[in-house]
Amino acid sequence: MLVDSPPEQRAKTAPAPPTRRAARALGLLLSVAILALAALASIAIGAKGLSPAQVWHGLFHDSGTYGDVVVAERLSRTVLGLLAGAALGLAGAVLQALTRNPLADPGLLGINAGASAAVVTAITYFGVTSLTGYVWFAFLGAAAVGALVWFLGGSRGATPVRLALAGTAVSAALYGYLQAVMIMDDAALGRMRFWTVGSLASATDSTIVQVLPFLGAGTVLALALARPLNAVAMGDDTARALGAHPARTRALAMLAATVLSGAATAACGPIVFVGLMVPHVVRSFTGPDQRWILPYAAVLAPVLLLGADVAGRVVARPAELQVGIVTALIGGPVFILLVRRRRTAQL
């Protein structure tokens, strides 16, 4: 027997008016166009700028000139920024829906801490020195911590609050371990210093190939969870009445977020605030419907990541600031603003 939902819940699940759906679709197309411009800027702008003609020639006519070489080097960096940005945006949107916390991000469940702890372990105890080695250890660390948090949060009986508390506790323990190892091992400190700030500078075709299957699978899973997450957001009883399975949805959402953020962190290092800011901003103009939040987050998060990467190259020429530093500098004030707005709304 179906349980009739309250009027405000029925309003949430009612189809959007045609004009609003058209506006959202148009906005998504505009976001894709902005993303294309951000990708072109990422290829053209750097320690030495390239003209549009040089970018075009480097993309489609490889003759070995200086411009062609620069384009080839920046192309891998740009592709990784597109993939990692989309992954972080989707992971943040899924986690905010899963925990019912609009200020959640992949770090909330300990995924970044798990990847970082695994990398420092690989450096210190297994002698791993290459980025290709870091990728696998980081991904395994993220996956292991994701599973641990899910278990500590109650597995099939997990609730948003228990997951957040378990993630916070595990993160604190892992960061304590991370600092202890780095203090005792100067070599680990030196190698981890670059990785922990988050960077696209070391992007290679090999790194992209290694993480692409995980990013693809996580993206498909996250997008497929849009409707179940909408149902679960209205409460377990209502979700069951609508034919959803809350426990299964939470498990799959946790898996999708872990795979996406784990793979992105493995390839780029822990990049903060992208998964927090973009879904939160997107929700302000799409509403609570995950069928729109997830695609928008997947498109606009790479815009932020690539924009931060370009800004880092410009402000410190001929050197550069790592993208993780730039997103932290941008994200800190934005996070404070979001918290203040949320407190004001609750008063």
mmCIF file of C-alpha atoms in Angstrom:
data_model
loop_
_atom_site.group_PDB
_atom_site.id
_atom_site.type_symbol
_atom_site.label_atom_id
_atom_site.label_comp_id
_atom_site.label_asym_id
_atom_site.label_seq_id
_atom_site.Cartn_x
_atom_site.Cartn_y
_atom_site.Cartn_z
ATOM 1 C CA MET A 1 0.000 0.000 0.000
ATOM 2 C CA LEU A 2 1.460 3.335 -1.026
ATOM 3 C CA VAL A 3 1.785 6.033 1.599
ATOM 4 C CA ASP A 4 0.570 9.443 0.496
ATOM 5 C CA SER A 5 3.379 11.953 0.834
ATOM 6 C CA PRO A 6 2.923 15.458 2.274
ATOM 7 C CA PRO A 7 2.199 18.295 -0.183
ATOM 8 C CA GLU A 8 5.713 19.752 0.104
ATOM 9 C CA GLN A 9 7.275 16.362 -0.765
ATOM 10 C CA ARG A 10 4.913 15.892 -3.705
ATOM 11 C CA ALA A 11 5.993 19.314 -4.904
ATOM 12 C CA LYS A 12 9.620 18.211 -4.823
ATOM 13 C CA THR A 13 8.994 15.158 -6.956
ATOM 14 C CA ALA A 14 6.542 16.776 -9.377
ATOM 15 C CA PRO A 15 7.919 17.283 -12.883
ATOM 16 C CA ALA A 16 9.316 20.741 -13.512
ATOM 17 C CA PRO A 17 7.285 23.012 -15.832
ATOM 18 C CA PRO A 18 8.343 22.771 -19.493
ATOM 19 C CA THR A 19 9.779 26.308 -19.453
ATOM 20 C CA ARG A 20 11.939 25.493 -16.418
ATOM 21 C CA ARG A 21 13.155 22.229 -17.959
ATOM 22 C CA ALA A 22 14.021 24.088 -21.154
ATOM 23 C CA ALA A 23 15.919 26.729 -19.169
ATOM 24 C CA ARG A 24 17.875 24.026 -17.331
ATOM 25 C CA ALA A 25 18.703 22.242 -20.594
ATOM 26 C CA LEU A 26 19.811 25.514 -22.192
ATOM 27 C CA GLY A 27 21.922 26.282 -19.137
ATOM 28 C CA LEU A 28 23.571 22.877 -19.376
ATOM 29 C CA LEU A 29 24.438 23.477 -23.032
ATOM 30 C CA LEU A 30 25.884 26.877 -22.097
ATOM 31 C CA SER A 31 27.922 25.203 -19.355
ATOM 32 C CA VAL A 32 29.353 22.762 -21.896
ATOM 33 C CA ALA A 33 30.365 25.706 -24.095
ATOM 34 C CA ILE A 34 32.068 27.371 -21.117
ATOM 35 C CA LEU A 35 33.879 24.108 -20.394
ATOM 36 C CA ALA A 36 35.155 23.991 -23.982
ATOM 37 C CA LEU A 37 36.514 27.529 -23.608
ATOM 38 C CA ALA A 38 38.177 26.599 -20.309
ATOM 39 C CA ALA A 39 39.832 23.611 -21.990
ATOM 40 C CA LEU A 40 41.144 25.788 -24.823
ATOM 41 C CA ALA A 41 42.452 28.331 -22.299
ATOM 42 C CA SER A 42 44.224 25.524 -20.438
ATOM 43 C CA ILE A 43 46.046 24.578 -23.627
ATOM 44 C CA ALA A 44 46.807 28.132 -24.784
ATOM 45 C CA ILE A 45 47.808 29.863 -21.524
ATOM 46 C CA GLY A 46 50.954 29.089 -19.573
ATOM 47 C CA ALA A 47 54.498 30.296 -18.969
ATOM 48 C CA LYS A 48 54.429 31.087 -22.695
ATOM 49 C CA GLY A 49 51.094 31.887 -24.304
ATOM 50 C CA LEU A 50 50.066 30.364 -27.621
ATOM 51 C CA SER A 51 47.945 31.959 -30.307
ATOM 52 C CA PRO A 52 44.691 30.294 -31.445
ATOM 53 C CA ALA A 53 46.468 29.362 -34.695
ATOM 54 C CA GLN A 54 49.266 27.617 -32.787
ATOM 55 C CA VAL A 55 46.739 25.737 -30.651
ATOM 56 C CA TRP A 56 44.835 24.606 -33.750
ATOM 57 C CA HIS A 57 48.040 23.546 -35.508
ATOM 58 C CA GLY A 58 49.301 21.698 -32.445
ATOM 59 C CA LEU A 59 46.024 19.791 -32.046
ATOM 60 C CA PHE A 60 45.612 18.711 -35.651
ATOM 61 C CA HIS A 61 49.033 19.025 -37.342
ATOM 62 C CA ASP A 62 51.991 17.617 -35.440
ATOM 63 C CA SER A 63 55.078 18.977 -37.230
ATOM 64 C CA GLY A 64 57.413 19.115 -34.220
ATOM 65 C CA THR A 65 57.480 22.913 -33.838
ATOM 66 C CA TYR A 66 57.752 24.530 -30.417
ATOM 67 C CA GLY A 67 54.032 25.300 -30.329
ATOM 68 C CA ASP A 68 53.124 21.737 -31.257
ATOM 69 C CA VAL A 69 55.297 20.349 -28.465
ATOM 70 C CA VAL A 70 53.745 22.696 -25.894
ATOM 71 C CA VAL A 71 50.238 21.776 -27.011
ATOM 72 C CA ALA A 72 51.065 18.074 -26.719
ATOM 73 C CA GLU A 73 52.369 18.572 -23.178
ATOM 74 C CA ARG A 74 49.421 20.694 -22.062
ATOM 75 C CA LEU A 75 46.864 18.412 -23.694
ATOM 76 C CA SER A 76 47.424 15.587 -21.189
ATOM 77 C CA ARG A 77 47.222 18.091 -18.354
ATOM 78 C CA THR A 78 43.953 19.477 -19.704
ATOM 79 C CA VAL A 79 42.392 16.056 -20.250
ATOM 80 C CA LEU A 80 43.282 15.008 -16.705
ATOM 81 C CA GLY A 81 41.796 18.263 -15.411
ATOM 82 C CA LEU A 82 38.568 17.547 -17.284
ATOM 83 C CA LEU A 83 38.333 13.998 -15.939
ATOM 84 C CA ALA A 84 39.391 14.760 -12.360
ATOM 85 C CA GLY A 85 37.177 17.837 -12.161
ATOM 86 C CA ALA A 86 34.119 15.913 -13.340
ATOM 87 C CA ALA A 87 34.896 13.117 -10.880
ATOM 88 C CA LEU A 88 35.278 15.487 -7.915
ATOM 89 C CA GLY A 89 32.108 17.374 -8.833
ATOM 90 C CA LEU A 90 30.071 14.183 -9.116
ATOM 91 C CA ALA A 91 31.561 12.732 -5.929
ATOM 92 C CA GLY A 92 30.749 15.895 -4.001
ATOM 93 C CA ALA A 93 27.172 15.997 -5.302
ATOM 94 C CA VAL A 94 26.617 12.328 -4.444
ATOM 95 C CA LEU A 95 28.071 12.745 -0.947
ATOM 96 C CA GLN A 96 25.973 15.834 -0.266
ATOM 97 C CA ALA A 97 22.880 13.881 -1.245
ATOM 98 C CA LEU A 98 24.006 10.797 0.687
ATOM 99 C CA THR A 99 24.755 12.662 3.940
ATOM 100 C CA ARG A 100 22.007 15.271 3.454
ATOM 101 C CA ASN A 101 24.702 17.843 4.150
ATOM 102 C CA PRO A 102 25.098 20.610 1.532
ATOM 103 C CA LEU A 103 28.599 21.340 2.845
ATOM 104 C CA ALA A 104 29.937 17.787 2.445
ATOM 105 C CA ASP A 105 32.835 16.875 0.171
ATOM 106 C CA PRO A 106 35.002 13.773 -0.496
ATOM 107 C CA GLY A 107 37.217 14.634 2.463
ATOM 108 C CA LEU A 108 34.272 14.236 4.840
ATOM 109 C CA LEU A 109 34.308 10.439 4.532
ATOM 110 C CA GLY A 110 38.078 10.105 4.855
ATOM 111 C CA ILE A 111 38.740 9.269 1.209
ATOM 112 C CA ASN A 112 41.460 11.903 0.745
ATOM 113 C CA ALA A 113 43.084 10.853 4.015
ATOM 114 C CA GLY A 114 43.065 7.195 2.939
ATOM 115 C CA ALA A 115 44.746 7.996 -0.370
ATOM 116 C CA SER A 116 47.374 10.190 1.297
ATOM 117 C CA ALA A 117 48.166 7.600 3.979
ATOM 118 C CA ALA A 118 48.548 4.905 1.346
ATOM 119 C CA VAL A 119 50.946 7.026 -0.707
ATOM 120 C CA VAL A 120 53.181 7.870 2.240
ATOM 121 C CA THR A 121 53.209 4.177 3.188
ATOM 122 C CA ALA A 122 54.235 3.246 -0.357
ATOM 123 C CA ILE A 123 57.061 5.787 -0.305
ATOM 124 C CA THR A 124 58.368 4.954 3.161
ATOM 125 C CA TYR A 125 57.999 1.190 3.379
ATOM 126 C CA PHE A 126 57.864 -0.020 -0.246
ATOM 127 C CA GLY A 127 60.256 2.405 -1.936
ATOM 128 C CA VAL A 128 57.750 3.569 -4.554
ATOM 129 C CA THR A 129 59.017 6.691 -6.326
ATOM 130 C CA SER A 130 57.014 6.966 -9.556
ATOM 131 C CA LEU A 131 53.627 8.550 -10.161
ATOM 132 C CA THR A 132 52.345 5.345 -11.747
ATOM 133 C CA GLY A 133 53.087 3.575 -8.469
ATOM 134 C CA TYR A 134 51.385 6.290 -6.425
ATOM 135 C CA VAL A 135 48.183 5.941 -8.453
ATOM 136 C CA TRP A 136 47.516 2.361 -7.436
ATOM 137 C CA PHE A 137 48.421 2.801 -3.788
ATOM 138 C CA ALA A 138 46.334 5.965 -3.544
ATOM 139 C CA PHE A 139 43.338 4.324 -5.137
ATOM 140 C CA LEU A 140 43.576 1.254 -2.922
ATOM 141 C CA GLY A 141 43.908 3.468 0.162
ATOM 142 C CA ALA A 142 40.837 5.465 -0.808
ATOM 143 C CA ALA A 143 38.828 2.309 -1.479
ATOM 144 C CA ALA A 144 39.903 0.682 1.795
ATOM 145 C CA VAL A 145 38.940 3.735 3.841
ATOM 146 C CA GLY A 146 35.639 4.048 2.008
ATOM 147 C CA ALA A 147 34.817 0.457 2.928
ATOM 148 C CA LEU A 148 35.946 1.013 6.532
ATOM 149 C CA VAL A 149 33.796 4.118 6.931
ATOM 150 C CA TRP A 150 30.820 2.263 5.462
ATOM 151 C CA PHE A 151 31.350 -0.568 7.968
ATOM 152 C CA LEU A 152 31.814 1.775 10.949
ATOM 153 C CA GLY A 153 28.800 3.802 9.866
ATOM 154 C CA GLY A 154 26.580 0.772 10.166
ATOM 155 C CA SER A 155 26.803 -0.904 6.729
ATOM 156 C CA ARG A 156 23.241 -1.495 5.525
ATOM 157 C CA GLY A 157 21.928 0.420 8.526
ATOM 158 C CA ALA A 158 24.149 3.422 7.862
ATOM 159 C CA THR A 159 22.693 6.870 8.385
ATOM 160 C CA PRO A 160 24.048 10.213 7.118
ATOM 161 C CA VAL A 161 25.143 11.296 10.606
ATOM 162 C CA ARG A 162 26.913 8.009 11.393
ATOM 163 C CA LEU A 163 28.753 8.062 8.075
ATOM 164 C CA ALA A 164 29.930 11.627 8.644
ATOM 165 C CA LEU A 165 31.094 10.858 12.187
ATOM 166 C CA ALA A 166 32.902 7.695 11.074
ATOM 167 C CA GLY A 167 34.605 9.564 8.243
ATOM 168 C CA THR A 168 35.742 12.365 10.545
ATOM 169 C CA ALA A 169 37.179 9.920 13.086
ATOM 170 C CA VAL A 170 39.028 7.858 10.470
ATOM 171 C CA SER A 171 40.403 11.020 8.807
ATOM 172 C CA ALA A 172 41.795 12.301 12.104
ATOM 173 C CA ALA A 173 43.539 8.990 12.812
ATOM 174 C CA LEU A 174 45.004 8.727 9.307
ATOM 175 C CA TYR A 175 46.279 12.295 9.227
ATOM 176 C CA GLY A 176 47.966 11.665 12.581
ATOM 177 C CA TYR A 177 49.687 8.618 11.066
ATOM 178 C CA LEU A 178 50.593 10.635 7.974
ATOM 179 C CA GLN A 179 52.255 13.421 9.958
ATOM 180 C CA ALA A 180 54.143 10.963 12.185
ATOM 181 C CA VAL A 181 55.635 9.083 9.222
ATOM 182 C CA MET A 182 56.578 12.246 7.366
ATOM 183 C CA ILE A 183 58.297 13.704 10.440
ATOM 184 C CA MET A 184 60.366 10.553 10.918
ATOM 185 C CA ASP A 185 61.253 10.100 7.236
ATOM 186 C CA ASP A 186 62.753 13.086 5.423
ATOM 187 C CA ALA A 187 62.604 11.303 2.063
ATOM 188 C CA ALA A 188 58.873 10.694 2.450
ATOM 189 C CA LEU A 189 58.387 14.324 3.457
ATOM 190 C CA GLY A 190 60.201 15.555 0.366
ATOM 191 C CA ARG A 191 58.280 13.339 -2.049
ATOM 192 C CA MET A 192 54.903 13.863 -0.384
ATOM 193 C CA ARG A 193 55.262 17.651 -0.276
ATOM 194 C CA PHE A 194 54.496 17.939 -3.991
ATOM 195 C CA TRP A 195 51.806 15.262 -4.136
ATOM 196 C CA THR A 196 49.768 16.426 -1.131
ATOM 197 C CA VAL A 197 49.139 19.939 -2.468
ATOM 198 C CA GLY A 198 47.281 18.575 -5.521
ATOM 199 C CA SER A 199 48.623 19.188 -9.022
ATOM 200 C CA LEU A 200 47.931 18.561 -12.705
ATOM 201 C CA ALA A 201 51.517 19.306 -13.703
ATOM 202 C CA SER A 202 52.621 15.654 -13.705
ATOM 203 C CA ALA A 203 49.794 14.477 -15.947
ATOM 204 C CA THR A 204 50.781 11.829 -18.483
ATOM 205 C CA ASP A 205 48.928 9.665 -20.956
ATOM 206 C CA SER A 206 49.810 6.669 -18.792
ATOM 207 C CA THR A 207 48.161 8.184 -15.709
ATOM 208 C CA ILE A 208 45.012 8.998 -17.678
ATOM 209 C CA VAL A 209 44.791 5.472 -19.077
ATOM 210 C CA GLN A 210 45.172 3.942 -15.612
ATOM 211 C CA VAL A 211 42.404 5.952 -13.949
ATOM 212 C CA LEU A 212 40.022 6.257 -16.924
ATOM 213 C CA PRO A 213 38.189 2.927 -16.367
ATOM 214 C CA PHE A 214 37.494 3.815 -12.735
ATOM 215 C CA LEU A 215 36.352 7.318 -13.598
ATOM 216 C CA GLY A 216 34.092 6.006 -16.356
ATOM 217 C CA ALA A 217 32.492 3.347 -14.150
ATOM 218 C CA GLY A 218 32.029 5.804 -11.265
ATOM 219 C CA THR A 219 30.455 8.399 -13.549
ATOM 220 C CA VAL A 220 27.932 5.949 -14.992
ATOM 221 C CA LEU A 221 27.019 4.687 -11.514
ATOM 222 C CA ALA A 222 26.645 8.187 -10.068
ATOM 223 C CA LEU A 223 24.393 9.385 -12.887
ATOM 224 C CA ALA A 224 22.279 6.224 -12.613
ATOM 225 C CA LEU A 225 21.637 7.008 -8.928
ATOM 226 C CA ALA A 226 19.956 10.364 -9.595
ATOM 227 C CA ARG A 227 16.363 9.122 -9.195
ATOM 228 C CA PRO A 228 17.041 6.831 -6.179
ATOM 229 C CA LEU A 229 18.876 9.665 -4.413
ATOM 230 C CA ASN A 230 15.897 11.939 -5.003
ATOM 231 C CA ALA A 231 13.652 9.349 -3.357
ATOM 232 C CA VAL A 232 15.983 8.715 -0.407
ATOM 233 C CA ALA A 233 16.228 12.463 0.246
ATOM 234 C CA MET A 234 12.542 12.419 1.244
ATOM 235 C CA GLY A 235 13.084 9.831 3.982
ATOM 236 C CA ASP A 236 13.371 6.059 4.043
ATOM 237 C CA ASP A 237 9.659 5.346 4.432
ATOM 238 C CA THR A 238 8.697 7.556 1.518
ATOM 239 C CA ALA A 239 11.558 6.159 -0.567
ATOM 240 C CA ARG A 240 10.328 2.608 -0.020
ATOM 241 C CA ALA A 241 6.801 3.678 -0.886
ATOM 242 C CA LEU A 242 8.155 5.058 -4.170
ATOM 243 C CA GLY A 243 9.894 1.753 -4.926
ATOM 244 C CA ALA A 244 13.433 2.758 -3.964
ATOM 245 C CA HIS A 245 15.782 0.749 -1.725
ATOM 246 C CA PRO A 246 17.455 3.155 0.753
ATOM 247 C CA ALA A 247 20.160 0.765 2.013
ATOM 248 C CA ARG A 248 21.154 -0.312 -1.502
ATOM 249 C CA THR A 249 21.097 3.288 -2.738
ATOM 250 C CA ARG A 250 23.397 4.416 0.078
ATOM 251 C CA ALA A 251 25.788 1.531 -0.563
ATOM 252 C CA LEU A 252 25.978 2.276 -4.281
ATOM 253 C CA ALA A 253 26.313 6.017 -3.637
ATOM 254 C CA MET A 254 29.175 5.346 -1.247
ATOM 255 C CA LEU A 255 30.807 3.113 -3.857
ATOM 256 C CA ALA A 256 30.409 5.714 -6.622
ATOM 257 C CA ALA A 257 31.829 8.530 -4.482
ATOM 258 C CA THR A 258 34.760 6.385 -3.358
ATOM 259 C CA VAL A 259 35.663 5.275 -6.883
ATOM 260 C CA LEU A 260 35.371 8.793 -8.333
ATOM 261 C CA SER A 261 37.204 10.723 -5.633
ATOM 262 C CA GLY A 262 39.704 7.915 -5.078
ATOM 263 C CA ALA A 263 40.699 7.804 -8.736
ATOM 264 C CA ALA A 264 40.884 11.617 -8.995
ATOM 265 C CA THR A 265 42.977 11.850 -5.827
ATOM 266 C CA ALA A 266 45.246 9.058 -7.023
ATOM 267 C CA ALA A 267 45.976 10.905 -10.260
ATOM 268 C CA CYS A 268 46.245 14.482 -8.973
ATOM 269 C CA GLY A 269 46.669 14.358 -5.220
ATOM 270 C CA PRO A 270 44.036 15.624 -2.764
ATOM 271 C CA ILE A 271 42.397 18.711 -4.295
ATOM 272 C CA VAL A 272 40.048 20.384 -1.843
ATOM 273 C CA PHE A 273 36.833 22.398 -2.147
ATOM 274 C CA VAL A 274 35.986 21.511 -5.780
ATOM 275 C CA GLY A 275 33.586 18.778 -4.666
ATOM 276 C CA LEU A 276 32.095 21.097 -2.061
ATOM 277 C CA MET A 277 31.678 24.377 -3.920
ATOM 278 C CA VAL A 278 30.378 23.305 -7.307
ATOM 279 C CA PRO A 279 27.435 21.061 -6.237
ATOM 280 C CA HIS A 280 26.428 23.646 -3.632
ATOM 281 C CA VAL A 281 26.383 26.457 -6.200
ATOM 282 C CA VAL A 282 24.650 24.273 -8.788
ATOM 283 C CA ARG A 283 21.870 23.431 -6.314
ATOM 284 C CA SER A 284 21.074 27.131 -5.972
ATOM 285 C CA PHE A 285 19.756 27.322 -9.541
ATOM 286 C CA THR A 286 18.735 23.720 -10.316
ATOM 287 C CA GLY A 287 16.864 23.018 -7.093
ATOM 288 C CA PRO A 288 17.190 19.696 -5.221
ATOM 289 C CA ASP A 289 16.659 17.430 -8.250
ATOM 290 C CA GLN A 290 19.728 15.174 -8.607
ATOM 291 C CA ARG A 291 18.850 14.534 -12.258
ATOM 292 C CA TRP A 292 20.067 18.085 -12.915
ATOM 293 C CA ILE A 293 22.565 18.578 -10.090
ATOM 294 C CA LEU A 294 24.758 15.651 -11.174
ATOM 295 C CA PRO A 295 25.149 16.603 -14.879
ATOM 296 C CA TYR A 296 25.731 20.261 -14.012
ATOM 297 C CA ALA A 297 28.337 19.326 -11.376
ATOM 298 C CA ALA A 298 30.116 17.044 -13.855
ATOM 299 C CA VAL A 299 30.386 19.923 -16.358
ATOM 300 C CA LEU A 300 31.077 22.920 -14.104
ATOM 301 C CA ALA A 301 33.558 21.298 -11.693
ATOM 302 C CA PRO A 302 36.163 20.887 -14.486
ATOM 303 C CA VAL A 303 35.615 24.570 -15.352
ATOM 304 C CA LEU A 304 36.642 25.494 -11.800
ATOM 305 C CA LEU A 305 39.583 23.073 -11.762
ATOM 306 C CA LEU A 306 40.954 24.139 -15.146
ATOM 307 C CA GLY A 307 40.360 27.807 -14.331
ATOM 308 C CA ALA A 308 42.303 27.427 -11.072
ATOM 309 C CA ASP A 309 45.102 25.636 -12.919
ATOM 310 C CA VAL A 310 45.352 28.426 -15.507
ATOM 311 C CA ALA A 311 45.296 31.070 -12.765
ATOM 312 C CA GLY A 312 48.131 29.273 -10.981
ATOM 313 C CA ARG A 313 50.261 29.432 -14.125
ATOM 314 C CA VAL A 314 49.577 33.129 -14.709
ATOM 315 C CA VAL A 315 50.029 34.657 -11.241
ATOM 316 C CA ALA A 316 53.480 33.153 -10.624
ATOM 317 C CA ARG A 317 55.077 33.290 -14.098
ATOM 318 C CA PRO A 318 57.504 31.844 -15.048
ATOM 319 C CA ALA A 319 56.890 29.450 -12.118
ATOM 320 C CA GLU A 320 53.413 28.289 -11.137
ATOM 321 C CA LEU A 321 51.180 27.671 -8.139
ATOM 322 C CA GLN A 322 49.802 24.146 -7.892
ATOM 323 C CA VAL A 323 46.094 23.871 -8.581
ATOM 324 C CA GLY A 324 45.421 22.474 -5.108
ATOM 325 C CA ILE A 325 46.799 25.683 -3.568
ATOM 326 C CA VAL A 326 44.669 27.882 -5.822
ATOM 327 C CA THR A 327 41.447 25.962 -5.112
ATOM 328 C CA ALA A 328 42.195 26.188 -1.367
ATOM 329 C CA LEU A 329 42.745 29.956 -1.624
ATOM 330 C CA ILE A 330 39.464 30.311 -3.512
ATOM 331 C CA GLY A 331 37.556 27.721 -1.508
ATOM 332 C CA GLY A 332 38.364 28.973 1.994
ATOM 333 C CA PRO A 333 36.540 32.316 1.699
ATOM 334 C CA VAL A 334 33.736 30.728 -0.332
ATOM 335 C CA PHE A 335 33.256 28.044 2.331
ATOM 336 C CA ILE A 336 33.005 30.694 5.054
ATOM 337 C CA LEU A 337 30.454 32.587 2.973
ATOM 338 C CA LEU A 338 28.380 29.444 2.432
ATOM 339 C CA VAL A 339 28.396 28.625 6.141
ATOM 340 C CA ARG A 340 27.371 32.169 7.069
ATOM 341 C CA ARG A 341 24.551 32.131 4.526
ATOM 342 C CA ARG A 342 23.377 28.769 5.846
ATOM 343 C CA ARG A 343 23.366 30.053 9.451
ATOM 344 C CA THR A 344 21.488 33.183 8.416
ATOM 345 C CA ALA A 345 18.872 31.087 6.606
ATOM 346 C CA GLN A 346 18.336 28.944 9.708
ATOM 347 C CA LEU A 347 17.801 31.952 12.035
#
